[in-house]
Amino acid sequence: KETEEKTPFCVLVCGGGNAAQVATAMYAARYQTIAISLYADEAAKWKEALGTDEYELTLDTGKVLKSRPDDITNDPSVAAKADAIVLAVPSFAHGQYFEAFQPYIKPDTVVACMPARSGGDILMAAKLKEKADAVIFVGFETLPWACRFTEWGRKATVLGTKGAILAAVTPKTKWPQAFAVLQGLLGVFPNVTESPTNLGISLRNPGAVIHPGVM
């Protein structure tokens, strides 16, 4: 294996809401990070709001991260660059992203849905078609953090980080690879804990039963 500087890791974060902006800022502090939003002109508005400045992320530890994504775009062809794709958008939008990425996604890409809700793996297989078997799907039971942007497109705050988060990998044999990528992106917390199957993630979906607000 080559060293990190010779094989830079690229992560693509999907969405423009609270979780997507937090994930983008967090990952961009260390890795090549591209934010993509397919919703209306959200990407252009975010790019304009940030301008030439760094994004400011206040963690729940009180530490402040300042970073800048390599790009903010609505062009799905950037999926060809991604080693990992993190969907931090509502589950009703997952299909739109999978379909848009289908021509460009490369084998062994780790595709993580935060959260997957029910049937995320089935939806991905339907939209990616023949490419689905070559990628690694990770379904998270919930989001890793409670978070809110304080100045849209420029600043956000992590209100709390979960201690652990359940995730399932399809195919199951790719768990070590997927775990290394996602724990590396998230940091020490939350601890990514293996759930046996994505069927279990689907059947235990808590969002369909109760979804309390952040107090």
Short mmCIF file of N, CA and C in Angstrom, two decimals, residues 19-187:
data_model
loop_
_atom_site.label_atom_id
_atom_site.label_comp_id
_atom_site.label_asym_id
_atom_site.label_seq_id
_atom_site.Cartn_x
_atom_site.Cartn_y
_atom_site.Cartn_z
N ALA A 19 -26.53 18.47 9.15
CA ALA A 19 -25.59 17.35 9.25
C ALA A 19 -24.57 17.38 8.12
N ALA A 20 -25.01 17.73 6.91
CA ALA A 20 -24.09 17.75 5.77
C ALA A 20 -23.02 18.82 5.94
N GLN A 21 -23.41 19.98 6.44
CA GLN A 21 -22.42 21.04 6.64
C GLN A 21 -21.44 20.68 7.75
N VAL A 22 -21.93 20.06 8.81
CA VAL A 22 -21.05 19.63 9.91
C VAL A 22 -20.08 18.56 9.41
N ALA A 23 -20.60 17.57 8.69
CA ALA A 23 -19.74 16.50 8.17
C ALA A 23 -18.68 17.06 7.22
N THR A 24 -19.09 17.97 6.35
CA THR A 24 -18.15 18.56 5.40
C THR A 24 -17.02 19.29 6.12
N ALA A 25 -17.38 20.11 7.11
CA ALA A 25 -16.37 20.87 7.85
C ALA A 25 -15.43 19.94 8.63
N MET A 26 -15.99 18.91 9.23
CA MET A 26 -15.21 17.97 10.03
C MET A 26 -14.22 17.20 9.17
N TYR A 27 -14.69 16.67 8.05
CA TYR A 27 -13.83 15.85 7.19
C TYR A 27 -12.79 16.70 6.47
N ALA A 28 -13.19 17.93 6.08
CA ALA A 28 -12.29 18.80 5.31
C ALA A 28 -11.08 19.25 6.11
N ALA A 29 -11.15 19.14 7.44
CA ALA A 29 -10.01 19.50 8.28
C ALA A 29 -8.84 18.57 8.02
N ARG A 30 -9.13 17.38 7.48
CA ARG A 30 -8.04 16.43 7.26
C ARG A 30 -7.98 15.85 5.85
N TYR A 31 -9.14 15.65 5.22
CA TYR A 31 -9.16 14.93 3.95
C TYR A 31 -9.66 15.80 2.81
N GLN A 32 -9.33 15.38 1.59
CA GLN A 32 -9.92 16.03 0.43
C GLN A 32 -11.43 15.80 0.50
N THR A 33 -12.19 16.90 0.55
CA THR A 33 -13.62 16.81 0.80
C THR A 33 -14.39 17.66 -0.21
N ILE A 34 -15.37 17.04 -0.84
CA ILE A 34 -16.23 17.73 -1.79
C ILE A 34 -17.66 17.65 -1.28
N ALA A 35 -18.33 18.79 -1.22
CA ALA A 35 -19.74 18.83 -0.84
C ALA A 35 -20.58 18.90 -2.11
N ILE A 36 -21.64 18.10 -2.16
CA ILE A 36 -22.53 18.13 -3.32
C ILE A 36 -23.98 18.23 -2.85
N SER A 37 -24.73 19.11 -3.48
CA SER A 37 -26.17 19.20 -3.24
C SER A 37 -26.87 19.22 -4.58
N LEU A 38 -27.83 18.33 -4.74
CA LEU A 38 -28.63 18.28 -5.97
C LEU A 38 -29.95 19.00 -5.80
N TYR A 39 -30.13 19.65 -4.63
CA TYR A 39 -31.38 20.34 -4.35
C TYR A 39 -31.33 21.77 -4.90
N ALA A 40 -32.16 22.04 -5.91
CA ALA A 40 -32.29 23.38 -6.48
C ALA A 40 -30.92 24.02 -6.68
N ASP A 41 -30.74 25.26 -6.19
CA ASP A 41 -29.45 25.96 -6.34
C ASP A 41 -28.70 26.05 -5.01
N GLU A 42 -28.94 25.05 -4.14
CA GLU A 42 -28.34 25.06 -2.80
C GLU A 42 -26.82 25.10 -2.84
N ALA A 43 -26.20 24.33 -3.74
CA ALA A 43 -24.74 24.29 -3.83
C ALA A 43 -24.17 25.67 -4.17
N ALA A 44 -24.77 26.34 -5.14
CA ALA A 44 -24.30 27.67 -5.54
C ALA A 44 -24.46 28.67 -4.40
N LYS A 45 -25.58 28.58 -3.67
CA LYS A 45 -25.82 29.49 -2.54
C LYS A 45 -24.80 29.25 -1.42
N TRP A 46 -24.49 27.98 -1.16
CA TRP A 46 -23.51 27.66 -0.12
C TRP A 46 -22.13 28.16 -0.52
N LYS A 47 -21.77 27.93 -1.77
CA LYS A 47 -20.47 28.37 -2.27
C LYS A 47 -20.34 29.89 -2.15
N GLU A 48 -21.41 30.59 -2.47
CA GLU A 48 -21.41 32.05 -2.39
C GLU A 48 -21.34 32.52 -0.94
N ALA A 49 -22.07 31.84 -0.05
CA ALA A 49 -22.08 32.22 1.36
C ALA A 49 -20.71 32.06 1.99
N LEU A 50 -20.00 31.00 1.64
CA LEU A 50 -18.68 30.75 2.22
C LEU A 50 -17.62 31.65 1.59
N GLY A 51 -17.78 31.96 0.32
CA GLY A 51 -16.81 32.82 -0.35
C GLY A 51 -15.42 32.22 -0.31
N THR A 52 -14.45 33.03 0.09
CA THR A 52 -13.06 32.56 0.17
C THR A 52 -12.66 32.23 1.61
N ASP A 53 -13.63 32.22 2.51
CA ASP A 53 -13.36 32.01 3.93
C ASP A 53 -13.32 30.52 4.28
N GLU A 54 -12.89 30.24 5.51
CA GLU A 54 -12.96 28.88 6.04
C GLU A 54 -14.27 28.70 6.79
N TYR A 55 -14.77 27.46 6.78
CA TYR A 55 -15.96 27.12 7.56
C TYR A 55 -15.54 26.96 9.02
N GLU A 56 -16.36 27.44 9.93
CA GLU A 56 -16.04 27.36 11.36
C GLU A 56 -17.01 26.40 12.06
N LEU A 57 -16.45 25.32 12.59
CA LEU A 57 -17.25 24.31 13.28
C LEU A 57 -16.87 24.25 14.75
N THR A 58 -17.83 24.55 15.62
CA THR A 58 -17.61 24.46 17.06
C THR A 58 -18.07 23.09 17.55
N LEU A 59 -17.14 22.32 18.08
CA LEU A 59 -17.45 20.98 18.56
C LEU A 59 -18.06 21.03 19.96
N ASP A 60 -18.66 19.93 20.38
CA ASP A 60 -19.25 19.89 21.72
C ASP A 60 -18.19 19.85 22.82
N THR A 61 -16.94 19.70 22.45
CA THR A 61 -15.83 19.77 23.41
C THR A 61 -15.40 21.22 23.65
N GLY A 62 -15.92 22.14 22.84
CA GLY A 62 -15.52 23.54 22.93
C GLY A 62 -14.43 23.90 21.91
N LYS A 63 -13.79 22.89 21.34
CA LYS A 63 -12.77 23.16 20.33
C LYS A 63 -13.42 23.66 19.04
N VAL A 64 -12.71 24.49 18.30
CA VAL A 64 -13.23 25.05 17.06
C VAL A 64 -12.36 24.57 15.89
N LEU A 65 -13.01 23.93 14.91
CA LEU A 65 -12.32 23.50 13.70
C LEU A 65 -12.55 24.54 12.60
N LYS A 66 -11.51 24.88 11.89
CA LYS A 66 -11.65 25.74 10.72
C LYS A 66 -11.12 24.99 9.51
N SER A 67 -11.94 24.88 8.49
CA SER A 67 -11.55 24.11 7.32
C SER A 67 -12.32 24.62 6.11
N ARG A 68 -11.94 24.08 4.99
CA ARG A 68 -12.58 24.52 3.75
C ARG A 68 -12.70 23.33 2.80
N PRO A 69 -13.91 23.04 2.32
CA PRO A 69 -14.04 21.94 1.36
C PRO A 69 -13.31 22.27 0.07
N ASP A 70 -12.86 21.23 -0.63
CA ASP A 70 -12.16 21.44 -1.89
C ASP A 70 -13.10 21.96 -2.97
N ASP A 71 -14.39 21.63 -2.84
CA ASP A 71 -15.37 22.16 -3.77
C ASP A 71 -16.76 21.99 -3.18
N ILE A 72 -17.68 22.83 -3.64
CA ILE A 72 -19.11 22.72 -3.34
C ILE A 72 -19.80 22.77 -4.69
N THR A 73 -20.50 21.70 -5.06
CA THR A 73 -20.96 21.57 -6.43
C THR A 73 -22.31 20.87 -6.51
N ASN A 74 -22.90 20.91 -7.70
CA ASN A 74 -24.09 20.11 -7.99
C ASN A 74 -23.82 19.14 -9.14
N ASP A 75 -22.55 18.92 -9.45
CA ASP A 75 -22.14 18.07 -10.56
C ASP A 75 -21.88 16.64 -10.06
N PRO A 76 -22.75 15.69 -10.41
CA PRO A 76 -22.59 14.33 -9.88
C PRO A 76 -21.36 13.58 -10.38
N SER A 77 -20.69 14.10 -11.42
CA SER A 77 -19.51 13.41 -11.94
C SER A 77 -18.36 13.40 -10.93
N VAL A 78 -18.43 14.24 -9.89
CA VAL A 78 -17.38 14.22 -8.86
C VAL A 78 -17.36 12.89 -8.11
N ALA A 79 -18.42 12.11 -8.24
CA ALA A 79 -18.45 10.79 -7.59
C ALA A 79 -17.31 9.91 -8.07
N ALA A 80 -16.79 10.18 -9.25
CA ALA A 80 -15.69 9.40 -9.79
C ALA A 80 -14.41 9.57 -8.98
N LYS A 81 -14.30 10.66 -8.24
CA LYS A 81 -13.11 10.93 -7.42
C LYS A 81 -13.22 10.32 -6.02
N ALA A 82 -14.42 9.95 -5.61
CA ALA A 82 -14.68 9.65 -4.20
C ALA A 82 -14.26 8.23 -3.80
N ASP A 83 -13.55 8.15 -2.68
CA ASP A 83 -13.29 6.86 -2.03
C ASP A 83 -14.41 6.52 -1.06
N ALA A 84 -15.08 7.57 -0.56
CA ALA A 84 -16.23 7.39 0.31
C ALA A 84 -17.28 8.45 -0.04
N ILE A 85 -18.54 8.04 0.00
CA ILE A 85 -19.65 8.96 -0.22
C ILE A 85 -20.55 8.88 1.01
N VAL A 86 -20.77 10.03 1.64
CA VAL A 86 -21.60 10.08 2.84
C VAL A 86 -22.88 10.84 2.51
N LEU A 87 -24.01 10.17 2.62
CA LEU A 87 -25.29 10.81 2.36
C LEU A 87 -25.87 11.30 3.68
N ALA A 88 -25.79 12.61 3.90
CA ALA A 88 -26.33 13.22 5.11
C ALA A 88 -27.56 14.04 4.73
N VAL A 89 -28.45 13.37 4.01
CA VAL A 89 -29.69 13.99 3.53
C VAL A 89 -30.85 13.11 3.97
N PRO A 90 -32.07 13.66 4.00
CA PRO A 90 -33.24 12.83 4.33
C PRO A 90 -33.34 11.64 3.38
N SER A 91 -33.86 10.54 3.90
CA SER A 91 -33.86 9.29 3.12
C SER A 91 -34.66 9.39 1.82
N PHE A 92 -35.64 10.29 1.74
CA PHE A 92 -36.40 10.40 0.50
C PHE A 92 -35.54 10.89 -0.66
N ALA A 93 -34.38 11.50 -0.36
CA ALA A 93 -33.50 12.02 -1.40
C ALA A 93 -32.40 11.03 -1.79
N HIS A 94 -32.25 9.93 -1.05
CA HIS A 94 -31.16 9.00 -1.34
C HIS A 94 -31.19 8.49 -2.78
N GLY A 95 -32.37 8.13 -3.25
CA GLY A 95 -32.50 7.57 -4.59
C GLY A 95 -32.01 8.52 -5.67
N GLN A 96 -32.28 9.82 -5.49
CA GLN A 96 -31.85 10.83 -6.45
C GLN A 96 -30.33 10.85 -6.58
N TYR A 97 -29.64 10.76 -5.43
CA TYR A 97 -28.17 10.77 -5.44
C TYR A 97 -27.61 9.48 -6.03
N PHE A 98 -28.17 8.33 -5.63
CA PHE A 98 -27.69 7.06 -6.19
C PHE A 98 -27.81 7.05 -7.71
N GLU A 99 -28.95 7.51 -8.20
CA GLU A 99 -29.20 7.52 -9.63
C GLU A 99 -28.23 8.45 -10.36
N ALA A 100 -27.98 9.60 -9.77
CA ALA A 100 -27.07 10.58 -10.38
C ALA A 100 -25.63 10.07 -10.40
N PHE A 101 -25.24 9.32 -9.36
CA PHE A 101 -23.86 8.83 -9.26
C PHE A 101 -23.60 7.58 -10.10
N GLN A 102 -24.65 6.90 -10.52
CA GLN A 102 -24.51 5.59 -11.15
C GLN A 102 -23.48 5.55 -12.29
N PRO A 103 -23.47 6.54 -13.18
CA PRO A 103 -22.49 6.46 -14.28
C PRO A 103 -21.04 6.67 -13.85
N TYR A 104 -20.83 7.23 -12.66
CA TYR A 104 -19.49 7.71 -12.29
C TYR A 104 -18.84 6.96 -11.13
N ILE A 105 -19.63 6.33 -10.28
CA ILE A 105 -19.10 5.74 -9.04
C ILE A 105 -18.11 4.61 -9.37
N LYS A 106 -17.03 4.54 -8.60
CA LYS A 106 -15.99 3.54 -8.89
C LYS A 106 -16.10 2.36 -7.93
N PRO A 107 -15.55 1.21 -8.30
CA PRO A 107 -15.60 0.03 -7.43
C PRO A 107 -14.94 0.29 -6.08
N ASP A 108 -15.44 -0.38 -5.06
CA ASP A 108 -14.93 -0.32 -3.69
C ASP A 108 -15.19 1.01 -2.98
N THR A 109 -16.01 1.86 -3.59
CA THR A 109 -16.40 3.09 -2.88
C THR A 109 -17.27 2.71 -1.68
N VAL A 110 -16.98 3.32 -0.54
CA VAL A 110 -17.80 3.12 0.66
C VAL A 110 -18.94 4.15 0.62
N VAL A 111 -20.16 3.66 0.55
CA VAL A 111 -21.34 4.53 0.48
C VAL A 111 -22.08 4.43 1.80
N ALA A 112 -22.07 5.51 2.57
CA ALA A 112 -22.66 5.50 3.91
C ALA A 112 -23.87 6.42 3.97
N CYS A 113 -24.98 5.89 4.46
CA CYS A 113 -26.20 6.67 4.64
C CYS A 113 -26.38 6.96 6.13
N MET A 114 -26.44 8.26 6.47
CA MET A 114 -26.59 8.67 7.87
C MET A 114 -27.86 9.52 8.01
N PRO A 115 -28.97 8.96 8.43
CA PRO A 115 -29.23 7.53 8.66
C PRO A 115 -29.77 6.86 7.40
N ALA A 116 -29.74 5.51 7.40
CA ALA A 116 -30.21 4.77 6.23
C ALA A 116 -31.73 4.66 6.21
N ARG A 117 -32.35 4.67 7.37
CA ARG A 117 -33.78 4.38 7.48
C ARG A 117 -34.05 3.00 6.89
N SER A 118 -35.24 2.76 6.41
CA SER A 118 -35.58 1.40 5.98
C SER A 118 -35.32 1.19 4.49
N GLY A 119 -34.62 0.10 4.19
CA GLY A 119 -34.43 -0.30 2.81
C GLY A 119 -33.37 0.44 2.04
N GLY A 120 -32.43 1.07 2.73
CA GLY A 120 -31.39 1.83 2.04
C GLY A 120 -30.54 0.99 1.11
N ASP A 121 -30.22 -0.23 1.54
CA ASP A 121 -29.40 -1.12 0.72
C ASP A 121 -30.16 -1.58 -0.52
N ILE A 122 -31.46 -1.80 -0.38
CA ILE A 122 -32.28 -2.24 -1.51
C ILE A 122 -32.41 -1.11 -2.54
N LEU A 123 -32.61 0.10 -2.03
CA LEU A 123 -32.72 1.26 -2.91
C LEU A 123 -31.42 1.48 -3.70
N MET A 124 -30.28 1.38 -3.00
CA MET A 124 -29.00 1.57 -3.67
C MET A 124 -28.81 0.53 -4.77
N ALA A 125 -29.14 -0.71 -4.48
CA ALA A 125 -28.98 -1.78 -5.46
C ALA A 125 -29.85 -1.52 -6.69
N ALA A 126 -31.05 -1.00 -6.47
CA ALA A 126 -31.96 -0.73 -7.58
C ALA A 126 -31.45 0.41 -8.45
N LYS A 127 -30.87 1.42 -7.84
CA LYS A 127 -30.45 2.61 -8.58
C LYS A 127 -29.06 2.46 -9.22
N LEU A 128 -28.15 1.77 -8.53
CA LEU A 128 -26.80 1.59 -9.09
C LEU A 128 -26.72 0.44 -10.08
N LYS A 129 -27.75 -0.40 -10.08
CA LYS A 129 -27.85 -1.51 -11.04
C LYS A 129 -26.61 -2.41 -10.98
N GLU A 130 -25.97 -2.65 -12.14
CA GLU A 130 -24.87 -3.61 -12.18
C GLU A 130 -23.66 -3.17 -11.36
N LYS A 131 -23.58 -1.89 -10.99
CA LYS A 131 -22.44 -1.40 -10.21
C LYS A 131 -22.62 -1.64 -8.71
N ALA A 132 -23.82 -1.98 -8.30
CA ALA A 132 -24.13 -2.10 -6.88
C ALA A 132 -23.27 -3.15 -6.18
N ASP A 133 -22.99 -4.27 -6.86
CA ASP A 133 -22.23 -5.36 -6.25
C ASP A 133 -20.77 -5.00 -6.00
N ALA A 134 -20.29 -3.95 -6.65
CA ALA A 134 -18.87 -3.58 -6.53
C ALA A 134 -18.63 -2.49 -5.49
N VAL A 135 -19.71 -1.92 -4.91
CA VAL A 135 -19.53 -0.89 -3.89
C VAL A 135 -19.89 -1.44 -2.51
N ILE A 136 -19.53 -0.69 -1.49
CA ILE A 136 -19.73 -1.12 -0.10
C ILE A 136 -20.78 -0.21 0.53
N PHE A 137 -21.93 -0.77 0.88
CA PHE A 137 -23.01 0.01 1.47
C PHE A 137 -22.95 -0.06 2.99
N VAL A 138 -23.05 1.10 3.63
CA VAL A 138 -23.09 1.17 5.10
C VAL A 138 -24.36 1.90 5.52
N GLY A 139 -25.18 1.21 6.29
CA GLY A 139 -26.40 1.83 6.81
C GLY A 139 -26.23 2.18 8.26
N PHE A 140 -26.31 3.46 8.59
CA PHE A 140 -26.27 3.92 9.98
C PHE A 140 -27.68 4.00 10.53
N GLU A 141 -27.83 3.64 11.80
CA GLU A 141 -29.16 3.68 12.41
C GLU A 141 -29.62 5.12 12.67
N THR A 142 -28.67 5.98 13.03
CA THR A 142 -29.01 7.37 13.32
C THR A 142 -27.87 8.28 12.84
N LEU A 143 -28.06 9.57 13.01
CA LEU A 143 -26.97 10.52 12.79
C LEU A 143 -25.95 10.43 13.93
N PRO A 144 -24.69 10.73 13.67
CA PRO A 144 -23.67 10.67 14.74
C PRO A 144 -23.80 11.79 15.77
N TRP A 145 -24.41 12.92 15.36
CA TRP A 145 -24.43 14.09 16.24
C TRP A 145 -25.81 14.75 16.23
N ALA A 146 -26.04 15.55 17.28
CA ALA A 146 -27.09 16.58 17.24
C ALA A 146 -26.36 17.86 16.89
N CYS A 147 -26.80 18.55 15.86
CA CYS A 147 -26.03 19.70 15.39
C CYS A 147 -26.95 20.72 14.71
N ARG A 148 -26.48 21.95 14.66
CA ARG A 148 -27.21 23.03 14.00
C ARG A 148 -26.22 24.02 13.41
N PHE A 149 -26.52 24.54 12.23
CA PHE A 149 -25.68 25.63 11.75
C PHE A 149 -26.13 26.92 12.44
N THR A 150 -25.16 27.75 12.76
CA THR A 150 -25.45 29.03 13.43
C THR A 150 -25.41 30.19 12.45
N GLU A 151 -24.70 29.98 11.34
CA GLU A 151 -24.72 30.94 10.23
C GLU A 151 -24.65 30.10 8.97
N TRP A 152 -25.77 30.04 8.25
CA TRP A 152 -25.89 29.07 7.16
C TRP A 152 -24.73 29.22 6.16
N GLY A 153 -24.12 28.07 5.87
CA GLY A 153 -23.04 28.04 4.89
C GLY A 153 -21.68 28.46 5.42
N ARG A 154 -21.63 28.90 6.70
CA ARG A 154 -20.37 29.45 7.22
C ARG A 154 -19.99 28.92 8.61
N LYS A 155 -20.98 28.69 9.46
CA LYS A 155 -20.68 28.28 10.85
C LYS A 155 -21.72 27.27 11.33
N ALA A 156 -21.25 26.31 12.12
CA ALA A 156 -22.16 25.34 12.72
C ALA A 156 -21.63 24.91 14.08
N THR A 157 -22.52 24.31 14.87
CA THR A 157 -22.16 23.85 16.21
C THR A 157 -22.64 22.41 16.40
N VAL A 158 -21.77 21.57 16.93
CA VAL A 158 -22.16 20.22 17.34
C VAL A 158 -22.68 20.34 18.78
N LEU A 159 -23.96 20.07 18.98
CA LEU A 159 -24.57 20.20 20.30
C LEU A 159 -24.28 18.99 21.17
N GLY A 160 -24.11 17.85 20.53
CA GLY A 160 -23.81 16.62 21.27
C GLY A 160 -23.40 15.53 20.32
N THR A 161 -22.48 14.66 20.76
CA THR A 161 -22.01 13.53 19.96
C THR A 161 -22.40 12.24 20.65
N LYS A 162 -22.97 11.32 19.92
CA LYS A 162 -23.37 10.04 20.50
C LYS A 162 -22.13 9.25 20.91
N GLY A 163 -22.27 8.43 21.94
CA GLY A 163 -21.16 7.60 22.39
C GLY A 163 -20.89 6.46 21.43
N ALA A 164 -21.97 5.93 20.85
CA ALA A 164 -21.84 4.81 19.90
C ALA A 164 -22.95 4.92 18.88
N ILE A 165 -22.71 4.33 17.73
CA ILE A 165 -23.71 4.36 16.65
C ILE A 165 -23.67 3.03 15.93
N LEU A 166 -24.84 2.44 15.70
CA LEU A 166 -24.92 1.15 15.03
C LEU A 166 -24.84 1.32 13.52
N ALA A 167 -24.09 0.42 12.89
CA ALA A 167 -23.97 0.45 11.43
C ALA A 167 -23.88 -0.98 10.92
N ALA A 168 -24.47 -1.21 9.76
CA ALA A 168 -24.38 -2.52 9.11
C ALA A 168 -23.77 -2.35 7.73
N VAL A 169 -23.02 -3.35 7.30
CA VAL A 169 -22.30 -3.27 6.02
C VAL A 169 -22.78 -4.37 5.08
N THR A 170 -23.01 -3.99 3.84
CA THR A 170 -23.33 -4.93 2.77
C THR A 170 -22.32 -4.75 1.65
N PRO A 171 -21.54 -5.78 1.26
CA PRO A 171 -21.52 -7.13 1.82
C PRO A 171 -20.81 -7.18 3.16
N LYS A 172 -21.23 -8.09 3.99
CA LYS A 172 -20.74 -8.19 5.36
C LYS A 172 -19.22 -8.40 5.43
N THR A 173 -18.66 -9.05 4.42
CA THR A 173 -17.21 -9.32 4.41
C THR A 173 -16.38 -8.05 4.31
N LYS A 174 -17.01 -6.93 3.93
CA LYS A 174 -16.29 -5.66 3.77
C LYS A 174 -16.33 -4.81 5.04
N TRP A 175 -16.82 -5.38 6.13
CA TRP A 175 -16.90 -4.61 7.38
C TRP A 175 -15.56 -3.98 7.79
N PRO A 176 -14.44 -4.72 7.81
CA PRO A 176 -13.18 -4.10 8.26
C PRO A 176 -12.80 -2.86 7.44
N GLN A 177 -12.97 -2.93 6.13
CA GLN A 177 -12.64 -1.80 5.26
C GLN A 177 -13.56 -0.61 5.52
N ALA A 178 -14.86 -0.88 5.61
CA ALA A 178 -15.83 0.19 5.84
C ALA A 178 -15.65 0.81 7.23
N PHE A 179 -15.40 -0.03 8.23
CA PHE A 179 -15.21 0.46 9.59
C PHE A 179 -14.00 1.39 9.67
N ALA A 180 -12.90 0.99 9.03
CA ALA A 180 -11.68 1.81 9.06
C ALA A 180 -11.94 3.19 8.47
N VAL A 181 -12.66 3.24 7.36
CA VAL A 181 -12.95 4.51 6.70
C VAL A 181 -13.84 5.38 7.58
N LEU A 182 -14.92 4.81 8.07
CA LEU A 182 -15.92 5.64 8.77
C LEU A 182 -15.47 6.05 10.16
N GLN A 183 -14.79 5.15 10.87
CA GLN A 183 -14.28 5.55 12.18
C GLN A 183 -13.19 6.61 12.00
N GLY A 184 -12.42 6.49 10.93
CA GLY A 184 -11.41 7.51 10.63
C GLY A 184 -12.02 8.86 10.35
N LEU A 185 -13.15 8.89 9.66
CA LEU A 185 -13.83 10.15 9.36
C LEU A 185 -14.45 10.77 10.61
N LEU A 186 -15.05 9.93 11.45
CA LEU A 186 -15.80 10.44 12.60
C LEU A 186 -14.91 10.81 13.79
N GLY A 187 -13.77 10.13 13.93
CA GLY A 187 -12.94 10.33 15.11
C GLY A 187 -13.24 9.27 16.16
#
